[in-house]
Amino acid sequence: MTFVAYGVFGLIIGSFLNVLILRHGERSVAGRSACMSCHTDLAWYDLVPIMSWVVLRGKCRMCRASISIQYPLVEAITGVVFGVIGYASLPLSLTILALPVAALLVAIGVYDMRHLLIPDLWAYGCAACAFAGACMAVWSGYVAIGVPLLMIEGFVTALPLFIFWLVSRGTWMGLGDAKLALSFGWLLGIQAGLYAVFAAFVIGAIVSVVLLGMSSRGGRWIWARMHIGCVGADTSAWTMQSEIPFGPFLVLSCFLTWFAMLYGIALPFFPW
Ligand SMILES: [Zn+2]
């Protein structure tokens, strides 16, 4: 029941994240949602998370233009993530601070996939919520670390990516990735935070190989039918030189590490 209640809340937040991701830097999140193609205002029954997209089979009610699968995916992912966090036996105060971190991580991952950019406000907001959560965890006795360590955790986990950014002058890595990794230290602690950063490279390498495979003819056919409007949606352009956003891998890696910790699941190659 806990899982379902938090999951449903996550679906609703996911629906809001879609609006945030779509409108960031362009227009206010207030105001009605409309079809991107025919500009018809959407009614409440067009905005039920996941259900509306499934019932309309991914097409606008009026003009039949395709609606990206990104919308139900973001809702579903946020629903699952909220459910998993809510179901873990955390003190309520920590759960309340964990949910905005999770929501911002989802938004950052998807936004970076679409625009190869991580909005500063979201990365810092995520770090601030994670820091508040870490303070609460220490204050309530849930985690036992000293205050000096608590203060630097985020900076330690961001440091490797910051160095990569500095050394490569921004060609290997954006500064946004380092800002995103700030939250890892306060969310996961230094060891698990660094583990999540390095696991992101492993996941990224595996996915890159798969994407190169998908630039073959069969892969292109499947990808084209998914209507994902992100950077690199044109698979024929995927080569070894393609710029692949790193944020989604960081986010995925962070969630996997976080959930493994919440449920006491052993992490592969975790050295501590
Ligand atoms: Zn339409």
XYZ file of C-alpha atoms and ligand atoms in Angstrom:
273
model
C 0.000 0.000 0.000
C 2.843 2.356 0.885
C 4.463 1.583 -2.447
C 1.225 2.281 -4.349
C 0.488 5.541 -2.471
C 3.991 6.929 -3.090
C 3.907 5.532 -6.630
C 0.689 7.392 -7.496
C 2.134 10.578 -6.004
C 5.211 9.981 -8.197
C 3.025 9.655 -11.329
C 1.506 13.075 -10.630
C 4.919 14.653 -9.937
C 6.227 12.963 -13.121
C 3.464 14.647 -15.077
C 4.597 17.996 -13.655
C 8.252 17.173 -14.446
C 7.262 16.713 -18.110
C 5.936 20.275 -18.141
C 9.062 21.534 -16.373
C 11.397 19.735 -18.824
C 9.443 20.941 -21.861
C 9.077 24.578 -20.812
C 12.371 25.218 -18.990
C 13.890 28.468 -20.202
C 11.056 29.006 -22.680
C 7.906 29.813 -20.803
C 6.317 29.672 -17.359
C 5.187 26.318 -15.984
C 1.814 27.936 -15.228
C -0.830 27.844 -17.952
C -2.684 25.114 -19.828
C -0.918 22.386 -21.765
C -1.687 22.241 -25.465
C -0.903 19.913 -28.363
C 2.499 20.865 -29.800
C 1.181 20.317 -33.305
C -2.385 21.740 -33.526
C -2.236 23.860 -30.322
C -5.583 22.554 -29.044
C -5.789 22.968 -25.246
C -5.631 19.620 -23.484
C -8.559 18.635 -21.239
C -8.039 17.035 -17.804
C -8.723 13.582 -19.272
C -5.838 14.078 -21.719
C -3.498 14.629 -18.779
C -4.044 11.506 -16.656
C -0.511 10.108 -16.172
C 0.299 7.171 -18.479
C -3.423 6.293 -18.979
C -4.152 9.153 -21.400
C -1.161 8.312 -23.549
C -2.122 4.621 -23.643
C -5.820 5.290 -24.389
C -4.935 7.763 -27.177
C -2.238 5.317 -28.396
C 0.330 8.113 -28.340
C -1.590 10.405 -30.705
C -3.284 13.804 -30.263
C -7.084 13.512 -29.892
C -7.655 16.282 -32.466
C -4.915 16.135 -35.103
C -3.514 12.613 -34.522
C 0.045 13.962 -34.333
C 2.390 11.635 -32.420
C 2.960 12.368 -28.745
C 6.439 11.402 -27.541
C 6.729 8.261 -25.423
C 8.907 10.455 -23.208
C 5.766 11.674 -21.388
C 4.480 8.322 -20.080
C 8.080 7.154 -19.527
C 8.935 10.103 -17.267
C 5.674 9.555 -15.346
C 6.310 5.817 -14.982
C 9.941 6.276 -13.908
C 9.012 8.930 -11.323
C 6.192 6.695 -10.062
C 8.507 3.698 -9.601
C 11.285 5.781 -8.040
C 8.888 7.404 -5.536
C 7.379 3.999 -4.750
C 10.810 2.466 -4.092
C 11.843 5.369 -1.815
C 8.514 5.448 0.024
C 8.582 1.694 0.617
C 12.082 1.740 2.143
C 12.027 1.972 5.921
C 13.332 5.527 6.194
C 12.237 8.014 8.856
C 9.460 10.192 7.385
C 11.615 13.349 7.592
C 14.249 11.715 5.363
C 11.653 10.427 2.886
C 10.222 13.945 2.551
C 13.685 15.315 1.714
C 14.528 12.357 -0.558
C 11.548 12.822 -2.892
C 12.563 16.255 -4.297
C 16.108 14.916 -4.827
C 14.675 11.997 -6.806
C 12.334 14.239 -8.836
C 15.168 16.622 -9.740
C 17.432 13.707 -10.707
C 14.770 12.439 -13.141
C 14.257 15.939 -14.595
C 18.017 16.516 -14.972
C 18.586 13.136 -16.660
C 15.830 13.691 -19.223
C 16.677 17.351 -19.839
C 20.350 16.522 -20.420
C 19.314 13.758 -22.845
C 17.276 16.275 -24.839
C 19.528 19.322 -24.693
C 23.049 18.170 -23.650
C 22.739 20.623 -20.791
C 22.064 20.469 -17.063
C 20.242 23.562 -15.737
C 22.285 25.108 -12.876
C 19.219 25.765 -10.756
C 18.162 22.106 -10.874
C 21.655 20.780 -10.075
C 22.095 23.200 -7.149
C 18.514 22.601 -5.983
C 19.181 18.857 -5.985
C 22.446 19.356 -4.044
C 20.677 21.637 -1.528
C 17.915 19.067 -0.879
C 20.500 16.272 -0.583
C 22.518 18.418 1.860
C 19.381 19.123 3.928
C 18.688 15.373 3.960
C 22.260 14.609 5.074
C 21.973 17.194 7.899
C 18.662 15.657 8.972
C 20.185 12.146 8.859
C 23.063 13.218 11.105
C 20.866 15.271 13.441
C 18.374 12.424 13.906
C 21.170 9.923 14.532
C 20.360 7.912 11.378
C 23.922 8.418 10.122
C 26.932 8.915 12.405
C 29.512 11.211 10.812
C 31.195 14.381 12.045
C 30.110 17.839 10.951
C 33.356 18.621 9.012
C 32.896 15.480 6.911
C 29.212 16.293 6.411
C 30.155 19.696 4.992
C 32.592 18.367 2.362
C 30.889 15.141 1.174
C 29.321 16.716 -1.908
C 32.489 18.486 -2.970
C 34.517 15.262 -2.705
C 32.166 13.335 -5.030
C 32.058 16.244 -7.500
C 35.863 16.575 -7.556
C 36.734 13.808 -10.095
C 34.266 15.202 -12.652
C 35.428 18.747 -11.937
C 39.024 17.643 -12.655
C 37.908 15.923 -15.894
C 36.168 19.138 -16.902
C 39.216 21.250 -16.031
C 41.811 19.000 -17.719
C 39.774 18.549 -20.912
C 38.654 22.197 -20.944
C 35.063 20.985 -21.118
C 35.481 18.624 -24.079
C 35.143 15.297 -22.194
C 32.654 16.508 -19.697
C 30.461 19.498 -18.978
C 30.723 21.432 -15.737
C 27.041 20.566 -15.237
C 28.003 16.915 -14.633
C 30.263 17.990 -11.746
C 27.484 20.171 -10.313
C 25.123 17.195 -10.525
C 27.620 14.976 -8.673
C 27.582 17.409 -5.709
C 24.296 15.866 -4.606
C 25.730 12.317 -4.704
C 28.024 12.903 -1.724
C 25.259 14.193 0.504
C 22.756 11.629 -0.696
C 24.970 8.518 -0.639
C 28.028 9.446 1.419
C 31.550 9.751 0.009
C 32.310 6.079 -0.730
C 28.993 5.209 -2.378
C 28.866 8.640 -4.047
C 32.235 8.083 -5.729
C 31.163 4.533 -6.570
C 28.074 5.971 -8.342
C 30.234 8.448 -10.298
C 32.587 5.730 -11.547
C 29.786 3.222 -12.201
C 28.247 5.897 -14.473
C 31.320 5.601 -16.731
C 30.854 1.826 -16.922
C 27.127 2.136 -17.704
C 27.917 4.880 -20.238
C 30.468 2.696 -22.010
C 28.032 -0.230 -22.244
C 25.175 1.964 -23.526
C 27.461 3.659 -26.068
C 28.360 0.280 -27.546
C 24.653 -0.634 -27.751
C 23.839 2.733 -29.399
C 26.551 2.185 -32.003
C 24.909 -1.195 -32.698
C 21.560 0.571 -33.060
C 22.914 2.819 -35.765
C 22.665 -0.325 -37.884
C 19.532 -0.625 -40.026
C 17.424 -2.753 -37.653
C 18.233 -0.565 -34.679
C 17.259 2.549 -36.624
C 13.881 1.047 -37.501
C 13.026 0.326 -33.843
C 14.340 3.689 -32.605
C 12.397 5.655 -35.232
C 9.154 4.078 -33.992
C 9.726 5.160 -30.422
C 9.432 8.881 -31.292
C 11.911 9.966 -28.678
C 12.696 13.623 -29.254
C 16.160 13.720 -27.774
C 19.625 14.638 -28.913
C 20.847 12.017 -31.345
C 17.353 10.790 -32.271
C 18.744 10.591 -35.789
C 20.571 7.296 -35.332
C 22.348 7.431 -38.674
C 24.429 10.219 -37.154
C 25.693 8.065 -34.273
C 29.404 7.488 -34.593
C 32.345 7.126 -32.232
C 32.601 10.926 -32.311
C 28.992 11.556 -31.251
C 28.550 13.710 -28.180
C 26.579 11.609 -25.715
C 25.144 13.304 -22.613
C 26.686 11.962 -19.397
C 23.949 13.214 -17.053
C 21.516 10.343 -17.746
C 24.226 7.787 -16.836
C 25.060 9.662 -13.637
C 21.376 9.758 -12.716
C 20.827 6.062 -13.477
C 23.961 5.075 -11.583
C 22.938 7.254 -8.620
C 19.475 5.664 -8.412
C 20.884 2.111 -8.635
C 23.463 2.799 -5.907
C 20.914 4.618 -3.737
C 18.284 1.880 -3.979
C 20.847 -0.869 -3.347
C 21.815 0.985 -0.148
C 18.182 1.538 0.906
C 17.393 -2.160 0.591
C 20.744 -3.550 1.739
C 21.613 -5.088 -1.641
C 25.332 -5.719 -2.191
C 26.820 -3.589 -4.973
C 29.103 -5.296 -7.508
C 32.790 -4.387 -7.043
C 31.948 -2.087 -4.122
C 35.356 -2.023 -2.410
C 34.320 -0.879 1.058
Zn -2.945 18.048 -31.967
